Short mmCIF file of C-alpha atoms in Angstrom, two decimals:
data_model
loop_
_atom_site.label_atom_id
_atom_site.label_comp_id
_atom_site.label_asym_id
_atom_site.label_seq_id
_atom_site.Cartn_x
_atom_site.Cartn_y
_atom_site.Cartn_z
CA UNK A 1 -26.92 -32.26 33.78
CA UNK A 2 -24.84 -32.56 30.40
CA UNK A 3 -21.42 -34.05 30.44
CA UNK A 4 -18.70 -31.46 30.19
CA UNK A 5 -17.46 -32.91 27.10
CA UNK A 6 -20.74 -31.82 25.13
CA UNK A 7 -20.79 -28.24 26.41
CA UNK A 8 -17.15 -28.03 25.37
CA UNK A 9 -18.19 -29.32 21.83
CA UNK A 10 -21.12 -27.02 21.84
CA UNK A 11 -19.04 -24.10 22.97
CA UNK A 12 -16.63 -24.89 20.10
CA UNK A 13 -19.51 -25.06 17.63
CA UNK A 14 -20.69 -21.60 18.88
CA UNK A 15 -17.35 -19.94 18.53
CA UNK A 16 -17.07 -21.23 14.87
CA UNK A 17 -20.41 -19.95 14.06
CA UNK A 18 -19.71 -16.69 15.47
CA UNK A 19 -16.59 -16.54 13.60
CA UNK A 20 -18.31 -17.55 10.50
CA UNK A 21 -20.96 -14.89 10.94
CA UNK A 22 -18.04 -12.34 11.86
CA UNK A 23 -16.19 -13.15 8.45
CA UNK A 24 -19.61 -13.05 6.48
CA UNK A 25 -20.14 -9.51 7.73
CA UNK A 26 -16.68 -8.44 6.69
CA UNK A 27 -16.79 -10.24 3.09
CA UNK A 28 -20.06 -8.12 2.44
CA UNK A 29 -18.41 -5.05 3.79
CA UNK A 30 -15.51 -5.85 1.54
CA UNK A 31 -18.09 -6.55 -1.57
CA UNK A 32 -19.68 -3.00 -0.83
CA UNK A 33 -16.65 -1.38 -0.72
CA UNK A 34 -15.33 -2.80 -4.11
CA UNK A 35 -18.87 -1.61 -5.75
CA UNK A 36 -18.10 1.98 -4.31
CA UNK A 37 -14.62 1.69 -5.87
CA UNK A 38 -15.90 0.94 -9.27
CA UNK A 39 -18.30 3.94 -9.09
CA UNK A 40 -15.87 6.20 -7.83
CA UNK A 41 -13.11 5.22 -10.20
CA UNK A 42 -15.73 5.96 -13.17
CA UNK A 43 -17.04 9.50 -12.16
CA UNK A 44 -13.80 10.72 -10.12
CA UNK A 45 -11.59 10.95 -13.33
CA UNK A 46 -14.50 12.22 -15.66
CA UNK A 47 -13.75 15.70 -13.61
CA UNK A 48 -10.13 15.58 -14.87
CA UNK A 49 -9.73 18.62 -17.43
CA UNK A 50 -8.90 17.80 -20.64
CA UNK A 51 -10.22 16.02 -23.68
CA UNK A 52 -8.39 12.42 -24.36
CA UNK A 53 -9.02 12.29 -27.94
CA UNK A 54 -7.50 15.76 -28.73
CA UNK A 55 -4.42 14.74 -26.25
CA UNK A 56 -3.82 11.48 -28.37
CA UNK A 57 -3.88 13.57 -31.52
CA UNK A 58 -1.94 16.69 -30.22
CA UNK A 59 0.41 17.94 -32.55
CA UNK A 60 -1.31 16.16 -35.87
CA UNK A 61 -3.52 17.70 -38.03
CA UNK A 62 -7.04 16.03 -37.39
CA UNK A 63 -10.70 16.81 -38.70
CA UNK A 64 -13.61 16.95 -36.85
CA UNK A 65 -14.92 13.89 -38.57
CA UNK A 66 -11.72 12.17 -37.51
CA UNK A 67 -12.10 13.23 -33.91
CA UNK A 68 -15.60 12.07 -33.83
CA UNK A 69 -14.61 8.66 -35.44
CA UNK A 70 -12.07 8.26 -32.49
CA UNK A 71 -14.66 9.46 -29.89
CA UNK A 72 -17.05 6.74 -31.29
CA UNK A 73 -14.21 4.15 -31.17
CA UNK A 74 -13.86 4.64 -27.73
CA UNK A 75 -17.34 5.14 -26.66
CA UNK A 76 -16.70 8.71 -25.56
CA UNK A 77 -19.95 9.98 -27.66
CA UNK A 78 -22.35 7.28 -25.79
CA UNK A 79 -24.49 9.02 -23.04
CA UNK A 80 -22.74 9.09 -19.52
CA UNK A 81 -24.85 6.39 -18.05
CA UNK A 82 -24.62 4.16 -20.92
CA UNK A 83 -20.52 4.46 -20.39
CA UNK A 84 -20.95 3.53 -16.60
CA UNK A 85 -22.98 0.52 -17.30
CA UNK A 86 -20.57 -0.85 -19.99
CA UNK A 87 -17.51 -0.18 -17.63
CA UNK A 88 -19.10 -1.89 -14.50
CA UNK A 89 -20.23 -4.81 -16.89
CA UNK A 90 -17.03 -5.11 -18.30
CA UNK A 91 -15.06 -4.60 -15.00
CA UNK A 92 -17.04 -7.30 -13.19
CA UNK A 93 -15.72 -9.64 -15.76
CA UNK A 94 -12.29 -8.72 -15.42
CA UNK A 95 -11.95 -6.53 -18.48
CA UNK A 96 -10.55 -3.14 -17.58
CA UNK A 97 -11.01 -1.82 -21.19
CA UNK A 98 -8.01 -0.73 -23.58
CA UNK A 99 -5.66 2.17 -23.26
CA UNK A 100 -6.06 5.19 -24.93
CA UNK A 101 -2.58 6.08 -25.70
CA UNK A 102 -0.84 2.48 -25.63
CA UNK A 103 -3.61 0.80 -27.59
CA UNK A 104 -3.33 -2.41 -25.71
CA UNK A 105 -5.58 -4.13 -22.75
CA UNK A 106 -5.26 -2.41 -19.49
CA UNK A 107 -4.84 -5.85 -17.65
CA UNK A 108 -1.57 -6.59 -19.71
CA UNK A 109 -0.16 -3.22 -19.29
CA UNK A 110 -0.81 -3.48 -15.35
CA UNK A 111 0.72 -7.13 -15.39
CA UNK A 112 3.76 -5.82 -17.13
CA UNK A 113 4.56 -3.29 -14.37
CA UNK A 114 3.64 -5.33 -11.38
CA UNK A 115 7.12 -7.15 -11.04
CA UNK A 116 8.88 -3.86 -10.82
CA UNK A 117 6.36 -2.60 -8.27
CA UNK A 118 6.57 -5.48 -5.94
CA UNK A 119 10.30 -5.52 -6.16
CA UNK A 120 10.48 -1.87 -5.00
CA UNK A 121 7.69 -1.33 -2.73
CA UNK A 122 7.70 -4.86 -1.32
CA UNK A 123 11.51 -4.67 -0.33
CA UNK A 124 10.89 -1.35 1.40
CA UNK A 125 7.62 -2.66 3.27
CA UNK A 126 9.46 -5.72 4.63
CA UNK A 127 12.38 -3.52 5.76
CA UNK A 128 10.18 -0.52 7.49
CA UNK A 129 7.82 -2.90 8.96
CA UNK A 130 10.38 -5.06 10.61
CA UNK A 131 12.38 -1.96 11.56
CA UNK A 132 9.15 0.07 12.64
CA UNK A 133 8.25 -3.20 14.99
CA UNK A 134 11.63 -3.52 16.66
CA UNK A 135 12.39 0.09 17.23
CA UNK A 136 8.94 0.86 18.24
CA UNK A 137 8.50 -2.14 20.81
CA UNK A 138 12.01 -1.02 22.63
CA UNK A 139 10.98 2.72 22.48
CA UNK A 140 7.75 2.21 24.44
CA UNK A 141 9.35 -0.53 26.38
CA UNK A 142 11.91 2.02 28.17
CA UNK A 143 9.52 5.13 27.27
CA UNK A 144 10.97 8.54 28.57
CA UNK A 145 14.64 7.57 28.28
CA UNK A 146 17.06 9.07 25.95
CA UNK A 147 16.69 6.26 23.00
CA UNK A 148 13.10 6.74 23.19
CA UNK A 149 13.45 10.37 22.51
CA UNK A 150 15.67 10.13 19.94
CA UNK A 151 13.95 7.51 17.99
CA UNK A 152 10.63 9.36 18.46
CA UNK A 153 11.65 12.72 17.50
CA UNK A 154 13.34 11.36 14.13
CA UNK A 155 9.96 9.29 13.51
CA UNK A 156 8.09 12.46 13.72
CA UNK A 157 10.27 14.33 11.46
CA UNK A 158 10.34 11.75 8.68
CA UNK A 159 6.54 11.28 9.06
CA UNK A 160 6.28 14.74 8.50
CA UNK A 161 8.43 14.88 5.37
CA UNK A 162 6.62 14.57 2.11
CA UNK A 163 8.30 11.62 0.45
CA UNK A 164 8.99 12.93 -2.98
CA UNK A 165 10.64 15.89 -1.36
CA UNK A 166 12.80 13.49 0.55
CA UNK A 167 13.49 11.70 -2.49
CA UNK A 168 14.68 14.68 -4.33
CA UNK A 169 16.76 15.58 -1.39
CA UNK A 170 18.52 12.21 -1.69
CA UNK A 171 18.98 12.78 -5.42
CA UNK A 172 20.76 15.79 -5.00
CA UNK A 173 23.19 14.73 -2.21
CA UNK A 174 23.73 11.11 -3.44
CA UNK A 175 23.16 11.22 -7.19
CA UNK A 176 24.25 14.36 -8.08
CA UNK A 177 26.72 15.21 -5.55
CA UNK A 178 27.00 17.94 -2.93
CA UNK A 179 30.18 19.42 -2.04
CA UNK A 180 32.40 16.81 -0.95
CA UNK A 181 29.95 14.04 -1.35
CA UNK A 182 30.36 12.43 -4.81
CA UNK A 183 27.48 11.22 -6.82
CA UNK A 184 27.28 7.49 -5.87
CA UNK A 185 24.02 6.11 -6.99
CA UNK A 186 21.68 6.57 -10.36
CA UNK A 187 19.28 9.42 -10.58
CA UNK A 188 16.59 7.02 -11.78
CA UNK A 189 15.55 4.10 -13.75
CA UNK A 190 15.62 0.32 -12.84
CA UNK A 191 18.77 -0.50 -14.64
CA UNK A 192 21.43 0.51 -17.34
CA UNK A 193 20.60 -2.48 -19.70
CA UNK A 194 24.25 -3.44 -20.38
CA UNK A 195 24.76 -6.46 -18.02
CA UNK A 196 23.78 -9.77 -17.39
CA UNK A 197 23.60 -12.25 -14.83
CA UNK A 198 24.59 -11.39 -11.32
CA UNK A 199 25.76 -8.23 -12.46
CA UNK A 200 22.47 -7.28 -13.49
CA UNK A 201 21.05 -8.06 -10.16
CA UNK A 202 23.49 -5.65 -8.55
CA UNK A 203 22.63 -2.97 -11.20
CA UNK A 204 19.36 -3.47 -10.13
CA UNK A 205 19.92 -3.26 -6.53
CA UNK A 206 22.21 -0.15 -6.98
CA UNK A 207 19.19 1.61 -8.83
CA UNK A 208 16.98 0.50 -5.88
CA UNK A 209 18.99 1.97 -2.74
CA UNK A 210 17.67 5.33 -3.08
CA UNK A 211 14.03 4.97 -3.78
CA UNK A 212 13.85 2.05 -1.27
CA UNK A 213 15.69 4.39 1.51
CA UNK A 214 12.96 7.10 0.69
CA UNK A 215 10.18 4.64 1.21
CA UNK A 216 11.86 3.37 4.39
CA UNK A 217 12.45 6.17 5.95
CA UNK A 218 8.71 7.47 5.81
CA UNK A 219 7.16 4.03 6.29
CA UNK A 220 9.24 3.04 9.49
CA UNK A 221 8.42 6.19 11.11
CA UNK A 222 4.74 5.45 10.86
CA UNK A 223 4.88 1.88 11.87
CA UNK A 224 7.06 2.86 14.85
CA UNK A 225 4.65 5.44 16.34
CA UNK A 226 1.66 3.42 16.00
CA UNK A 227 3.77 0.41 17.63
CA UNK A 228 4.72 2.68 20.29
CA UNK A 229 1.40 3.75 21.09
CA UNK A 230 -0.45 0.49 21.18
CA UNK A 231 2.23 -0.93 23.64
CA UNK A 232 1.94 1.92 25.89
CA UNK A 233 -1.71 1.60 26.24
CA UNK A 234 -1.09 -1.98 27.41
CA UNK A 235 2.02 -1.41 29.83
CA UNK A 236 -0.30 -0.15 32.74
CA UNK A 237 -2.69 -3.36 32.65
CA UNK A 238 -2.56 -5.66 35.84
CA UNK A 239 -1.62 -8.63 34.03
CA UNK A 240 1.76 -7.56 33.16
CA UNK A 241 2.35 -6.66 37.06
CA UNK A 242 1.17 -10.02 37.75
CA UNK A 243 3.81 -11.61 35.28
CA UNK A 244 6.43 -9.78 36.91
CA UNK A 245 5.26 -10.95 40.29
CA UNK A 246 5.68 -14.71 38.98
CA UNK A 247 9.27 -14.00 38.63
CA UNK A 248 9.18 -13.79 34.68
CA UNK A 249 12.09 -11.72 33.13
CA UNK A 250 11.21 -8.24 31.85
CA UNK A 251 12.16 -9.40 28.39
CA UNK A 252 9.72 -12.57 28.40
CA UNK A 253 7.17 -10.26 29.95
CA UNK A 254 7.64 -7.91 26.74
CA UNK A 255 7.63 -10.77 24.17
CA UNK A 256 5.12 -13.23 25.36
CA UNK A 257 2.53 -10.83 27.27
CA UNK A 258 2.85 -7.09 26.30
CA UNK A 259 3.49 -7.15 22.50
CA UNK A 260 0.70 -10.04 21.66
CA UNK A 261 -1.60 -7.85 23.34
CA UNK A 262 -0.65 -4.95 21.55
CA UNK A 263 -0.72 -6.29 18.22
CA UNK A 264 -4.00 -5.38 16.81
CA UNK A 265 -3.17 -1.80 15.66
CA UNK A 266 0.28 -2.89 14.47
CA UNK A 267 -1.59 -5.91 12.22
CA UNK A 268 -3.78 -3.16 10.83
CA UNK A 269 -0.87 -1.17 9.92
CA UNK A 270 1.47 -3.98 8.69
CA UNK A 271 -1.54 -5.07 6.20
CA UNK A 272 -2.32 -1.53 5.02
CA UNK A 273 1.52 -1.39 4.04
CA UNK A 274 0.95 -4.85 2.26
CA UNK A 275 -1.86 -3.10 0.47
CA UNK A 276 0.36 -0.59 -0.62
CA UNK A 277 2.77 -3.09 -2.02
CA UNK A 278 0.77 -3.19 -5.09
CA UNK A 279 -0.19 0.21 -5.27
CA UNK A 280 3.23 1.11 -4.78
CA UNK A 281 4.39 4.97 -4.37
CA UNK A 282 3.03 7.07 -7.13
CA UNK A 283 5.22 9.93 -6.14
CA UNK A 284 8.39 8.05 -5.57
CA UNK A 285 8.07 6.20 -8.58
CA UNK A 286 7.70 9.29 -10.69
CA UNK A 287 10.63 10.86 -8.74
CA UNK A 288 12.98 8.16 -9.73
CA UNK A 289 11.72 7.33 -12.83
CA UNK A 290 11.03 3.64 -11.79
CA UNK A 291 9.00 1.64 -14.32
CA UNK A 292 6.29 0.26 -12.02
CA UNK A 293 2.58 0.97 -11.54
CA UNK A 294 2.98 4.38 -10.05
CA UNK A 295 4.63 5.78 -12.92
CA UNK A 296 2.24 4.10 -14.89
CA UNK A 297 -0.42 6.14 -13.06
CA UNK A 298 1.38 9.19 -13.55
CA UNK A 299 1.52 8.59 -17.41
CA UNK A 300 -2.13 7.84 -17.57
CA UNK A 301 -3.52 10.98 -15.44
CA UNK A 302 -1.36 13.21 -17.96
CA UNK A 303 -3.49 12.24 -20.95
CA UNK A 304 -6.00 11.55 -19.12
CA UNK A 305 -5.98 7.85 -20.20
CA UNK A 306 -9.64 6.93 -18.54
CA UNK A 307 -9.41 3.15 -18.86
CA UNK A 308 -5.90 2.99 -17.67
CA UNK A 309 -6.52 5.28 -14.87
CA UNK A 310 -9.67 3.55 -13.75
CA UNK A 311 -8.02 0.14 -13.99
CA UNK A 312 -5.22 1.18 -11.95
CA UNK A 313 -7.51 2.92 -9.25
CA UNK A 314 -9.45 -0.42 -9.01
CA UNK A 315 -6.43 -2.56 -8.63
CA UNK A 316 -4.80 -0.06 -6.03
CA UNK A 317 -8.13 0.24 -3.89
CA UNK A 318 -8.61 -3.64 -4.32
CA UNK A 319 -5.58 -4.32 -2.90
CA UNK A 320 -6.07 -2.33 0.16
CA UNK A 321 -9.48 -3.68 0.63
CA UNK A 322 -8.28 -7.22 0.18
CA UNK A 323 -5.49 -6.65 2.92
CA UNK A 324 -7.78 -5.05 5.34
CA UNK A 325 -10.18 -8.00 4.93
CA UNK A 326 -7.49 -10.33 5.62
CA UNK A 327 -6.59 -8.27 8.78
CA UNK A 328 -10.38 -8.31 9.89
CA UNK A 329 -10.24 -12.16 9.73
CA UNK A 330 -7.22 -12.62 11.48
CA UNK A 331 -8.29 -10.38 14.37
CA UNK A 332 -10.48 -13.02 16.26
CA UNK A 333 -7.23 -15.65 16.18
CA UNK A 334 -5.03 -12.82 17.69
CA UNK A 335 -7.75 -11.64 20.21
CA UNK A 336 -11.04 -13.95 20.76
CA UNK A 337 -12.66 -11.13 22.16
CA UNK A 338 -13.17 -9.66 18.68
CA UNK A 339 -16.11 -10.53 16.55
CA UNK A 340 -18.11 -11.97 19.73
#
């Protein structure tokens, strides 16, 4: 008979091996997903109607020879399969190509817009994740009460509202002004450009209020409903009854037992939201003329600027894949049953 310490060590080693096997599978799945994104990003935007070269020369007298020269310059005269292999080879090296309309590397254009998008959507994600988790937990714990009915009704309404429509409504009411309500906030942009120092910070915050409010209103509703549903599934389990029978206060039963066991769906939601931080919100950024990645994507689609559209699509999808991978790797740490 082996000593208990040996059995414990082997048990711990077996758990580590199981986790490594689980992690390797998730990494492989993420790599396959990224490859699928590369394929999709190339072929998906080729079906957009419009000729990029003619769009770039719109309004200028251009001969057929000049158009042919531009197509050759951008590689659009090559067979589709060759364009695809060149695109994949460059993308795997980190080269996303050169923008047709800006005549600059796609990677540099994206890097210039990332701070604005991170500021806007990052602030919104932190706010609506915290608000949704807090309200969702309390709604589930006191389900059926007046507060639960009010919170759920508001959340269902806001989750059903298109974000761009809500943004336009907020502009009409709080920027343009409606009846006795004066215009309090800018209609768009990130700054006025006439202030420095702390005044500049206040100016940016002033411009952020309405777009952040739009994102928070829609995002918190989704987080609240997912958290509430996950916690309701846990509330009928016997271990909560046992915890109460031991004399634990209701607040401790919720925080120490019920909420941790209901975290898996919520963790997925939070990390999906974190993936949206880099992707931003195309519609909200467009409505509020926010100078981030969402607005850049809209500009690229209007041409269509194929390298820029493809590069942004890869960045958006890559951020989501990365966040989902991190969530999957955290699951076994939250619930040891996962991955076994």
